[in-house]
Amino acid sequence: MRFPNDYKIKRSDFTILYYVVLATLLSAFEGMIPKPIPFLRLGLANAVVIWLIIRKDFKLAFLTTLLKTLFSAIVLGRLFTPMFLMGISGAFFSCLLMIVFFQLKIFSIYGISIIGGVIHNLTQLFVLFLLGGFPINNTLIGVAILLGVFMGTLVGTVVKRLAS
Amino acid sequence: MAHNKLTLFDYLLYLFLIGLGFFFIFFNHFNKIGSMADVYISGEILKTIDLRVDQAYTFQGKVGKFKVQVKNGKIGVVETSCKEKICKRMGFIQKAGSEIICVPNRIVIRIKGESKVDAVSQ
């Protein structure tokens, strides 16, 4: 029989907690900022994920991505709404592609970051298109790409400052 | 860290994505000028407007009144009851395929393509 005291708390247990809480706070905070187009986000929490990716903690990056989306949805009160579905698929695919592009080893933080931002926005638009009820036109796709590039550059700068 | 310097591929990626973004935004500007516009509410076609006749139209959207004006072959929103007024700021459109969208009112104004054929048959 094992008692609670037998479970050793490892340092890595705290590490994931730290990153998830940090990312959740950032994404919940930015969820409260009013935006002209509600589903295009700033991606501050993405900075945490990129930070983990450049440290080659891919598993932790994935876990942080999924848990931060889940927790921030709870905090903002939109769990299992279309917005949550868009958020989690966008976050998942942007994390996946950022890892792929990092492994190619030809892009810097900025390249990885803008890939993450653009893929996040485009995935959200695609999910919105699949859900229906919202007209998607090419202007919106263009705006999503440009906003992704802009925000990706911003997040890339933040990560660069953290890394150096 | 080795990853904080912009590489050649970064610049290429920037060029590609910014180019793609602007391409999508200005996509409709290469189209021909349309002469008919469809007004959709909640995905259903409500009215087809002739852009050669200057006239104002009023619709009942999901939030409230919605006024559309045709002027010099262009169509635009002049009055809307929604909060953001994004549709009003989109201005007047005339190119085939371009759209004005009001999300709160569930209204889409789309200019019909292939205007040349329509003009001949009429």
PDB file of C-alpha atoms in Angstrom:
ATOM      1  CA  MET A   1       0.000   0.000   0.000  1.00  0.00           C
ATOM      2  CA  ARG A   2       1.214   3.445  -0.878  1.00  0.00           C
ATOM      3  CA  PHE A   3       0.653   6.506   1.214  1.00  0.00           C
ATOM      4  CA  PRO A   4       0.472  10.022  -0.175  1.00  0.00           C
ATOM      5  CA  ASN A   5       3.885  10.736   1.276  1.00  0.00           C
ATOM      6  CA  ASP A   6       5.406   8.034  -0.887  1.00  0.00           C
ATOM      7  CA  TYR A   7       4.750  10.064  -3.993  1.00  0.00           C
ATOM      8  CA  LYS A   8       7.773  12.183  -4.556  1.00  0.00           C
ATOM      9  CA  ILE A   9       6.987  15.536  -6.083  1.00  0.00           C
ATOM     10  CA  LYS A  10       9.473  16.065  -8.860  1.00  0.00           C
ATOM     11  CA  ARG A  11      10.705  19.375 -10.064  1.00  0.00           C
ATOM     12  CA  SER A  12       9.149  18.758 -13.474  1.00  0.00           C
ATOM     13  CA  ASP A  13       5.709  18.630 -11.874  1.00  0.00           C
ATOM     14  CA  PHE A  14       6.095  22.229 -10.887  1.00  0.00           C
ATOM     15  CA  THR A  15       7.567  23.184 -14.230  1.00  0.00           C
ATOM     16  CA  ILE A  16       4.478  22.221 -16.194  1.00  0.00           C
ATOM     17  CA  LEU A  17       2.238  23.862 -13.621  1.00  0.00           C
ATOM     18  CA  TYR A  18       4.250  27.053 -13.889  1.00  0.00           C
ATOM     19  CA  TYR A  19       4.080  27.215 -17.670  1.00  0.00           C
ATOM     20  CA  VAL A  20       0.390  26.279 -17.858  1.00  0.00           C
ATOM     21  CA  VAL A  21      -0.589  28.898 -15.287  1.00  0.00           C
ATOM     22  CA  LEU A  22       1.531  31.535 -16.998  1.00  0.00           C
ATOM     23  CA  ALA A  23       0.033  30.768 -20.421  1.00  0.00           C
ATOM     24  CA  THR A  24      -3.504  30.598 -19.021  1.00  0.00           C
ATOM     25  CA  LEU A  25      -3.120  33.960 -17.325  1.00  0.00           C
ATOM     26  CA  LEU A  26      -1.804  35.563 -20.496  1.00  0.00           C
ATOM     27  CA  SER A  27      -4.504  34.124 -22.726  1.00  0.00           C
ATOM     28  CA  ALA A  28      -7.297  34.908 -20.246  1.00  0.00           C
ATOM     29  CA  PHE A  29      -5.952  38.440 -19.937  1.00  0.00           C
ATOM     30  CA  GLU A  30      -5.916  38.980 -23.682  1.00  0.00           C
ATOM     31  CA  GLY A  31      -9.396  37.470 -23.935  1.00  0.00           C
ATOM     32  CA  MET A  32     -10.629  40.419 -21.910  1.00  0.00           C
ATOM     33  CA  ILE A  33      -9.122  43.015 -24.244  1.00  0.00           C
ATOM     34  CA  PRO A  34     -11.747  44.228 -26.708  1.00  0.00           C
ATOM     35  CA  LYS A  35     -10.779  43.597 -30.336  1.00  0.00           C
ATOM     36  CA  PRO A  36     -12.345  44.766 -33.610  1.00  0.00           C
ATOM     37  CA  ILE A  37     -12.626  41.204 -34.918  1.00  0.00           C
ATOM     38  CA  PRO A  38     -13.304  39.032 -31.888  1.00  0.00           C
ATOM     39  CA  PHE A  39     -11.733  35.752 -32.941  1.00  0.00           C
ATOM     40  CA  LEU A  40      -8.371  37.123 -34.033  1.00  0.00           C
ATOM     41  CA  ARG A  41      -6.254  37.101 -30.950  1.00  0.00           C
ATOM     42  CA  LEU A  42      -2.978  38.689 -29.960  1.00  0.00           C
ATOM     43  CA  GLY A  43      -1.186  35.459 -29.127  1.00  0.00           C
ATOM     44  CA  LEU A  44       0.628  36.534 -25.985  1.00  0.00           C
ATOM     45  CA  ALA A  45       0.304  33.019 -24.600  1.00  0.00           C
ATOM     46  CA  ASN A  46       2.021  31.799 -27.742  1.00  0.00           C
ATOM     47  CA  ALA A  47       5.213  33.340 -26.392  1.00  0.00           C
ATOM     48  CA  VAL A  48       5.268  30.701 -23.657  1.00  0.00           C
ATOM     49  CA  VAL A  49       4.786  27.895 -26.200  1.00  0.00           C
ATOM     50  CA  ILE A  50       7.553  29.233 -28.469  1.00  0.00           C
ATOM     51  CA  TRP A  51       9.828  29.553 -25.473  1.00  0.00           C
ATOM     52  CA  LEU A  52       9.254  25.864 -24.722  1.00  0.00           C
ATOM     53  CA  ILE A  53       9.753  24.888 -28.373  1.00  0.00           C
ATOM     54  CA  ILE A  54      13.126  26.611 -28.683  1.00  0.00           C
ATOM     55  CA  ARG A  55      14.151  24.806 -25.482  1.00  0.00           C
ATOM     56  CA  LYS A  56      13.160  21.553 -27.271  1.00  0.00           C
ATOM     57  CA  ASP A  57      10.490  20.695 -24.661  1.00  0.00           C
ATOM     58  CA  PHE A  58       8.019  19.603 -27.329  1.00  0.00           C
ATOM     59  CA  LYS A  59       5.874  17.452 -25.061  1.00  0.00           C
ATOM     60  CA  LEU A  60       5.604  20.250 -22.536  1.00  0.00           C
ATOM     61  CA  ALA A  61       4.791  22.717 -25.330  1.00  0.00           C
ATOM     62  CA  PHE A  62       1.899  20.559 -26.504  1.00  0.00           C
ATOM     63  CA  LEU A  63       0.572  20.026 -23.001  1.00  0.00           C
ATOM     64  CA  THR A  64       0.809  23.736 -22.246  1.00  0.00           C
ATOM     65  CA  THR A  65      -1.008  24.603 -25.478  1.00  0.00           C
ATOM     66  CA  LEU A  66      -3.931  22.274 -24.818  1.00  0.00           C
ATOM     67  CA  LEU A  67      -4.225  22.979 -21.088  1.00  0.00           C
ATOM     68  CA  LYS A  68      -3.982  26.756 -21.483  1.00  0.00           C
ATOM     69  CA  THR A  69      -6.802  26.727 -24.035  1.00  0.00           C
ATOM     70  CA  LEU A  70      -8.921  24.570 -21.740  1.00  0.00           C
ATOM     71  CA  PHE A  71      -8.261  26.632 -18.615  1.00  0.00           C
ATOM     72  CA  SER A  72      -8.625  30.023 -20.266  1.00  0.00           C
ATOM     73  CA  ALA A  73     -11.931  28.839 -21.732  1.00  0.00           C
ATOM     74  CA  ILE A  74     -13.076  27.991 -18.216  1.00  0.00           C
ATOM     75  CA  VAL A  75     -11.886  31.347 -16.893  1.00  0.00           C
ATOM     76  CA  LEU A  76     -13.598  33.275 -19.698  1.00  0.00           C
ATOM     77  CA  GLY A  77     -16.727  31.118 -19.445  1.00  0.00           C
ATOM     78  CA  ARG A  78     -16.792  29.780 -22.975  1.00  0.00           C
ATOM     79  CA  LEU A  79     -16.038  26.101 -22.559  1.00  0.00           C
ATOM     80  CA  PHE A  80     -17.410  23.955 -25.440  1.00  0.00           C
ATOM     81  CA  THR A  81     -18.690  26.948 -27.382  1.00  0.00           C
ATOM     82  CA  PRO A  82     -17.754  27.415 -31.064  1.00  0.00           C
ATOM     83  CA  MET A  83     -15.149  29.906 -29.898  1.00  0.00           C
ATOM     84  CA  PHE A  84     -13.495  27.259 -27.748  1.00  0.00           C
ATOM     85  CA  LEU A  85     -13.489  24.792 -30.645  1.00  0.00           C
ATOM     86  CA  MET A  86     -11.838  27.409 -32.858  1.00  0.00           C
ATOM     87  CA  GLY A  87      -9.320  28.280 -30.188  1.00  0.00           C
ATOM     88  CA  ILE A  88      -8.248  24.733 -29.428  1.00  0.00           C
ATOM     89  CA  SER A  89      -7.900  23.673 -33.056  1.00  0.00           C
ATOM     90  CA  GLY A  90      -5.996  26.849 -33.889  1.00  0.00           C
ATOM     91  CA  ALA A  91      -3.673  26.407 -30.931  1.00  0.00           C
ATOM     92  CA  PHE A  92      -3.116  22.720 -31.701  1.00  0.00           C
ATOM     93  CA  PHE A  93      -2.210  23.198 -35.367  1.00  0.00           C
ATOM     94  CA  SER A  94      -0.074  26.262 -34.740  1.00  0.00           C
ATOM     95  CA  CYS A  95       1.884  24.354 -32.086  1.00  0.00           C
ATOM     96  CA  LEU A  96       2.295  21.352 -34.415  1.00  0.00           C
ATOM     97  CA  LEU A  97       3.534  23.451 -37.323  1.00  0.00           C
ATOM     98  CA  MET A  98       5.817  25.534 -35.151  1.00  0.00           C
ATOM     99  CA  ILE A  99       7.505  22.324 -33.976  1.00  0.00           C
ATOM    100  CA  VAL A 100       7.822  21.095 -37.576  1.00  0.00           C
ATOM    101  CA  PHE A 101       9.321  24.405 -38.707  1.00  0.00           C
ATOM    102  CA  PHE A 102      11.633  24.490 -35.719  1.00  0.00           C
ATOM    103  CA  GLN A 103      12.902  21.017 -36.594  1.00  0.00           C
ATOM    104  CA  LEU A 104      13.710  22.187 -40.129  1.00  0.00           C
ATOM    105  CA  LYS A 105      16.325  24.410 -38.420  1.00  0.00           C
ATOM    106  CA  ILE A 106      16.222  27.114 -41.096  1.00  0.00           C
ATOM    107  CA  PHE A 107      13.999  29.661 -39.345  1.00  0.00           C
ATOM    108  CA  SER A 108      14.704  31.965 -36.423  1.00  0.00           C
ATOM    109  CA  ILE A 109      12.322  32.782 -33.571  1.00  0.00           C
ATOM    110  CA  TYR A 110      10.578  35.286 -35.819  1.00  0.00           C
ATOM    111  CA  GLY A 111       9.929  32.763 -38.570  1.00  0.00           C
ATOM    112  CA  ILE A 112       8.536  30.199 -36.132  1.00  0.00           C
ATOM    113  CA  SER A 113       6.456  32.826 -34.397  1.00  0.00           C
ATOM    114  CA  ILE A 114       4.811  34.206 -37.546  1.00  0.00           C
ATOM    115  CA  ILE A 115       4.109  30.652 -38.745  1.00  0.00           C
ATOM    116  CA  GLY A 116       2.346  30.065 -35.426  1.00  0.00           C
ATOM    117  CA  GLY A 117       0.327  33.273 -35.666  1.00  0.00           C
ATOM    118  CA  VAL A 118      -0.734  32.799 -39.287  1.00  0.00           C
ATOM    119  CA  ILE A 119      -1.629  29.117 -38.850  1.00  0.00           C
ATOM    120  CA  HIS A 120      -3.600  29.947 -35.708  1.00  0.00           C
ATOM    121  CA  ASN A 121      -5.686  32.569 -37.497  1.00  0.00           C
ATOM    122  CA  LEU A 122      -6.200  30.496 -40.635  1.00  0.00           C
ATOM    123  CA  THR A 123      -7.229  27.396 -38.681  1.00  0.00           C
ATOM    124  CA  GLN A 124      -9.740  29.479 -36.778  1.00  0.00           C
ATOM    125  CA  LEU A 125     -11.191  30.815 -40.011  1.00  0.00           C
ATOM    126  CA  PHE A 126     -11.335  27.282 -41.421  1.00  0.00           C
ATOM    127  CA  VAL A 127     -13.183  25.954 -38.360  1.00  0.00           C
ATOM    128  CA  LEU A 128     -15.520  28.936 -38.576  1.00  0.00           C
ATOM    129  CA  PHE A 129     -16.134  28.048 -42.208  1.00  0.00           C
ATOM    130  CA  LEU A 130     -16.870  24.426 -41.264  1.00  0.00           C
ATOM    131  CA  LEU A 131     -19.253  25.516 -38.523  1.00  0.00           C
ATOM    132  CA  GLY A 132     -21.055  27.757 -41.001  1.00  0.00           C
ATOM    133  CA  GLY A 133     -23.266  30.723 -40.291  1.00  0.00           C
ATOM    134  CA  PHE A 134     -20.491  33.203 -40.871  1.00  0.00           C
ATOM    135  CA  PRO A 135     -19.530  34.438 -44.333  1.00  0.00           C
ATOM    136  CA  ILE A 136     -15.828  33.981 -45.086  1.00  0.00           C
ATOM    137  CA  ASN A 137     -14.413  35.984 -47.960  1.00  0.00           C
ATOM    138  CA  ASN A 138     -10.937  36.518 -49.321  1.00  0.00           C
ATOM    139  CA  THR A 139     -10.517  39.902 -47.630  1.00  0.00           C
ATOM    140  CA  LEU A 140     -10.926  38.188 -44.268  1.00  0.00           C
ATOM    141  CA  ILE A 141      -8.291  35.571 -45.189  1.00  0.00           C
ATOM    142  CA  GLY A 142      -5.899  38.358 -46.190  1.00  0.00           C
ATOM    143  CA  VAL A 143      -6.493  40.231 -42.946  1.00  0.00           C
ATOM    144  CA  ALA A 144      -5.986  37.016 -40.966  1.00  0.00           C
ATOM    145  CA  ILE A 145      -2.629  36.385 -42.649  1.00  0.00           C
ATOM    146  CA  LEU A 146      -1.374  39.960 -42.200  1.00  0.00           C
ATOM    147  CA  LEU A 147      -2.519  40.087 -38.572  1.00  0.00           C
ATOM    148  CA  GLY A 148      -0.798  36.751 -37.978  1.00  0.00           C
ATOM    149  CA  VAL A 149       2.453  38.117 -39.417  1.00  0.00           C
ATOM    150  CA  PHE A 150       2.214  41.293 -37.329  1.00  0.00           C
ATOM    151  CA  MET A 151       1.386  39.524 -34.073  1.00  0.00           C
ATOM    152  CA  GLY A 152       3.957  36.823 -34.782  1.00  0.00           C
ATOM    153  CA  THR A 153       6.656  39.484 -35.106  1.00  0.00           C
ATOM    154  CA  LEU A 154       5.520  41.033 -31.829  1.00  0.00           C
ATOM    155  CA  VAL A 155       5.557  37.698 -29.989  1.00  0.00           C
ATOM    156  CA  GLY A 156       8.885  36.821 -31.610  1.00  0.00           C
ATOM    157  CA  THR A 157      10.388  40.033 -30.234  1.00  0.00           C
ATOM    158  CA  VAL A 158       9.100  39.195 -26.755  1.00  0.00           C
ATOM    159  CA  VAL A 159      10.617  35.692 -26.884  1.00  0.00           C
ATOM    160  CA  LYS A 160      13.898  37.061 -28.210  1.00  0.00           C
ATOM    161  CA  ARG A 161      14.094  39.464 -25.292  1.00  0.00           C
ATOM    162  CA  LEU A 162      13.371  36.610 -22.885  1.00  0.00           C
ATOM    163  CA  ALA A 163      15.955  34.346 -24.499  1.00  0.00           C
ATOM    164  CA  SER A 164      18.860  36.788 -24.481  1.00  0.00           C
TER     165      SER A 164
ATOM    166  CA  MET B   1      20.844  31.456 -28.281  1.00  0.00           C
ATOM    167  CA  ALA B   2      21.293  30.447 -31.862  1.00  0.00           C
ATOM    168  CA  HIS B   3      17.750  31.234 -32.875  1.00  0.00           C
ATOM    169  CA  ASN B   4      17.533  34.968 -32.453  1.00  0.00           C
ATOM    170  CA  LYS B   5      19.041  36.067 -35.761  1.00  0.00           C
ATOM    171  CA  LEU B   6      16.858  36.520 -38.800  1.00  0.00           C
ATOM    172  CA  THR B   7      17.802  34.021 -41.479  1.00  0.00           C
ATOM    173  CA  LEU B   8      17.343  34.189 -45.246  1.00  0.00           C
ATOM    174  CA  PHE B   9      14.354  31.864 -44.943  1.00  0.00           C
ATOM    175  CA  ASP B  10      12.755  34.234 -42.463  1.00  0.00           C
ATOM    176  CA  TYR B  11      12.880  37.042 -44.985  1.00  0.00           C
ATOM    177  CA  LEU B  12      11.486  34.758 -47.686  1.00  0.00           C
ATOM    178  CA  LEU B  13       8.683  33.691 -45.338  1.00  0.00           C
ATOM    179  CA  TYR B  14       7.885  37.314 -44.536  1.00  0.00           C
ATOM    180  CA  LEU B  15       7.803  38.245 -48.212  1.00  0.00           C
ATOM    181  CA  PHE B  16       5.632  35.249 -49.071  1.00  0.00           C
ATOM    182  CA  LEU B  17       3.106  35.749 -46.272  1.00  0.00           C
ATOM    183  CA  ILE B  18       2.785  39.532 -46.675  1.00  0.00           C
ATOM    184  CA  GLY B  19       2.415  39.062 -50.433  1.00  0.00           C
ATOM    185  CA  LEU B  20      -0.215  36.387 -49.906  1.00  0.00           C
ATOM    186  CA  GLY B  21      -2.092  38.589 -47.435  1.00  0.00           C
ATOM    187  CA  PHE B  22      -2.229  41.555 -49.788  1.00  0.00           C
ATOM    188  CA  PHE B  23      -3.103  39.267 -52.687  1.00  0.00           C
ATOM    189  CA  PHE B  24      -6.153  38.018 -50.812  1.00  0.00           C
ATOM    190  CA  ILE B  25      -7.193  41.506 -49.713  1.00  0.00           C
ATOM    191  CA  PHE B  26      -6.956  43.019 -53.188  1.00  0.00           C
ATOM    192  CA  PHE B  27      -8.140  39.885 -54.972  1.00  0.00           C
ATOM    193  CA  ASN B  28     -11.434  41.431 -56.061  1.00  0.00           C
ATOM    194  CA  HIS B  29      -9.823  44.560 -57.455  1.00  0.00           C
ATOM    195  CA  PHE B  30      -8.787  42.636 -60.565  1.00  0.00           C
ATOM    196  CA  ASN B  31     -12.380  41.675 -61.272  1.00  0.00           C
ATOM    197  CA  LYS B  32     -14.762  43.376 -63.663  1.00  0.00           C
ATOM    198  CA  ILE B  33     -17.278  45.924 -62.516  1.00  0.00           C
ATOM    199  CA  GLY B  34     -20.594  44.266 -61.662  1.00  0.00           C
ATOM    200  CA  SER B  35     -24.037  45.614 -62.439  1.00  0.00           C
ATOM    201  CA  MET B  36     -26.174  43.576 -60.057  1.00  0.00           C
ATOM    202  CA  ALA B  37     -25.879  42.983 -56.326  1.00  0.00           C
ATOM    203  CA  ASP B  38     -27.523  40.324 -54.165  1.00  0.00           C
ATOM    204  CA  VAL B  39     -28.580  41.034 -50.605  1.00  0.00           C
ATOM    205  CA  TYR B  40     -28.612  38.034 -48.290  1.00  0.00           C
ATOM    206  CA  ILE B  41     -30.046  37.898 -44.784  1.00  0.00           C
ATOM    207  CA  SER B  42     -29.121  34.844 -42.698  1.00  0.00           C
ATOM    208  CA  GLY B  43     -27.873  33.145 -45.864  1.00  0.00           C
ATOM    209  CA  GLU B  44     -31.115  33.558 -47.820  1.00  0.00           C
ATOM    210  CA  ILE B  45     -31.335  35.793 -50.837  1.00  0.00           C
ATOM    211  CA  LEU B  46     -33.654  38.694 -50.118  1.00  0.00           C
ATOM    212  CA  LYS B  47     -33.313  41.098 -52.990  1.00  0.00           C
ATOM    213  CA  THR B  48     -31.342  41.662 -56.156  1.00  0.00           C
ATOM    214  CA  ILE B  49     -30.410  45.284 -56.639  1.00  0.00           C
ATOM    215  CA  ASP B  50     -29.708  46.892 -60.005  1.00  0.00           C
ATOM    216  CA  LEU B  51     -26.610  49.044 -59.619  1.00  0.00           C
ATOM    217  CA  ARG B  52     -27.412  51.160 -62.678  1.00  0.00           C
ATOM    218  CA  VAL B  53     -30.306  52.824 -60.842  1.00  0.00           C
ATOM    219  CA  ASP B  54     -29.410  55.214 -58.021  1.00  0.00           C
ATOM    220  CA  GLN B  55     -31.728  54.379 -55.168  1.00  0.00           C
ATOM    221  CA  ALA B  56     -31.795  53.759 -51.417  1.00  0.00           C
ATOM    222  CA  TYR B  57     -33.082  50.506 -49.919  1.00  0.00           C
ATOM    223  CA  THR B  58     -33.979  49.762 -46.319  1.00  0.00           C
ATOM    224  CA  PHE B  59     -33.810  46.263 -44.851  1.00  0.00           C
ATOM    225  CA  GLN B  60     -34.727  44.772 -41.520  1.00  0.00           C
ATOM    226  CA  GLY B  61     -31.691  42.935 -40.154  1.00  0.00           C
ATOM    227  CA  LYS B  62     -31.421  40.811 -37.067  1.00  0.00           C
ATOM    228  CA  VAL B  63     -30.484  43.792 -34.877  1.00  0.00           C
ATOM    229  CA  GLY B  64     -32.464  46.529 -36.579  1.00  0.00           C
ATOM    230  CA  LYS B  65     -32.719  48.816 -39.592  1.00  0.00           C
ATOM    231  CA  PHE B  66     -30.148  48.639 -42.329  1.00  0.00           C
ATOM    232  CA  LYS B  67     -29.998  51.206 -45.132  1.00  0.00           C
ATOM    233  CA  VAL B  68     -28.200  50.610 -48.416  1.00  0.00           C
ATOM    234  CA  GLN B  69     -27.512  53.243 -51.050  1.00  0.00           C
ATOM    235  CA  VAL B  70     -26.704  52.833 -54.735  1.00  0.00           C
ATOM    236  CA  LYS B  71     -24.697  55.678 -56.200  1.00  0.00           C
ATOM    237  CA  ASN B  72     -22.844  55.935 -59.519  1.00  0.00           C
ATOM    238  CA  GLY B  73     -22.914  52.167 -60.025  1.00  0.00           C
ATOM    239  CA  LYS B  74     -21.504  51.502 -56.561  1.00  0.00           C
ATOM    240  CA  ILE B  75     -23.270  50.118 -53.546  1.00  0.00           C
ATOM    241  CA  GLY B  76     -22.601  50.843 -49.894  1.00  0.00           C
ATOM    242  CA  VAL B  77     -24.119  50.946 -46.440  1.00  0.00           C
ATOM    243  CA  VAL B  78     -25.167  54.394 -45.259  1.00  0.00           C
ATOM    244  CA  GLU B  79     -27.066  53.566 -42.097  1.00  0.00           C
ATOM    245  CA  THR B  80     -26.893  50.575 -39.787  1.00  0.00           C
ATOM    246  CA  SER B  81     -28.140  49.760 -36.324  1.00  0.00           C
ATOM    247  CA  CYS B  82     -25.227  47.519 -35.372  1.00  0.00           C
ATOM    248  CA  LYS B  83     -22.705  48.597 -32.790  1.00  0.00           C
ATOM    249  CA  GLU B  84     -19.401  48.194 -34.615  1.00  0.00           C
ATOM    250  CA  LYS B  85     -20.358  49.861 -37.954  1.00  0.00           C
ATOM    251  CA  ILE B  86     -17.691  47.836 -39.736  1.00  0.00           C
ATOM    252  CA  CYS B  87     -20.005  47.427 -42.728  1.00  0.00           C
ATOM    253  CA  LYS B  88     -20.392  51.190 -43.026  1.00  0.00           C
ATOM    254  CA  ARG B  89     -16.645  51.690 -42.903  1.00  0.00           C
ATOM    255  CA  MET B  90     -16.168  49.210 -45.758  1.00  0.00           C
ATOM    256  CA  GLY B  91     -17.366  51.958 -48.056  1.00  0.00           C
ATOM    257  CA  PHE B  92     -18.834  51.576 -51.530  1.00  0.00           C
ATOM    258  CA  ILE B  93     -18.083  48.539 -53.690  1.00  0.00           C
ATOM    259  CA  GLN B  94     -18.540  47.826 -57.397  1.00  0.00           C
ATOM    260  CA  LYS B  95     -16.223  44.957 -58.428  1.00  0.00           C
ATOM    261  CA  ALA B  96     -17.765  41.546 -59.109  1.00  0.00           C
ATOM    262  CA  GLY B  97     -17.324  39.152 -56.218  1.00  0.00           C
ATOM    263  CA  SER B  98     -16.670  41.791 -53.571  1.00  0.00           C
ATOM    264  CA  GLU B  99     -18.805  41.783 -50.458  1.00  0.00           C
ATOM    265  CA  ILE B 100     -20.032  43.925 -47.633  1.00  0.00           C
ATOM    266  CA  ILE B 101     -20.788  41.945 -44.509  1.00  0.00           C
ATOM    267  CA  CYS B 102     -22.661  42.986 -41.388  1.00  0.00           C
ATOM    268  CA  VAL B 103     -22.199  40.238 -38.833  1.00  0.00           C
ATOM    269  CA  PRO B 104     -24.651  41.446 -36.131  1.00  0.00           C
ATOM    270  CA  ASN B 105     -27.387  41.943 -38.738  1.00  0.00           C
ATOM    271  CA  ARG B 106     -26.504  38.712 -40.615  1.00  0.00           C
ATOM    272  CA  ILE B 107     -26.515  40.695 -43.859  1.00  0.00           C
ATOM    273  CA  VAL B 108     -24.249  40.062 -46.839  1.00  0.00           C
ATOM    274  CA  ILE B 109     -24.212  42.227 -49.956  1.00  0.00           C
ATOM    275  CA  ARG B 110     -22.425  40.486 -52.810  1.00  0.00           C
ATOM    276  CA  ILE B 111     -21.881  41.875 -56.296  1.00  0.00           C
ATOM    277  CA  LYS B 112     -22.682  39.347 -58.979  1.00  0.00           C
ATOM    278  CA  GLY B 113     -19.995  38.225 -61.386  1.00  0.00           C
ATOM    279  CA  GLU B 114     -20.119  37.919 -65.170  1.00  0.00           C
ATOM    280  CA  SER B 115     -21.740  41.298 -65.550  1.00  0.00           C
ATOM    281  CA  LYS B 116     -21.006  41.462 -69.296  1.00  0.00           C
ATOM    282  CA  VAL B 117     -23.301  38.530 -70.096  1.00  0.00           C
ATOM    283  CA  ASP B 118     -26.088  40.008 -68.000  1.00  0.00           C
ATOM    284  CA  ALA B 119     -25.828  43.366 -69.735  1.00  0.00           C
ATOM    285  CA  VAL B 120     -26.092  41.767 -73.168  1.00  0.00           C
ATOM    286  CA  SER B 121     -29.073  39.588 -72.323  1.00  0.00           C
ATOM    287  CA  GLN B 122     -30.963  42.503 -70.901  1.00  0.00           C
TER     288      GLN B 122
END
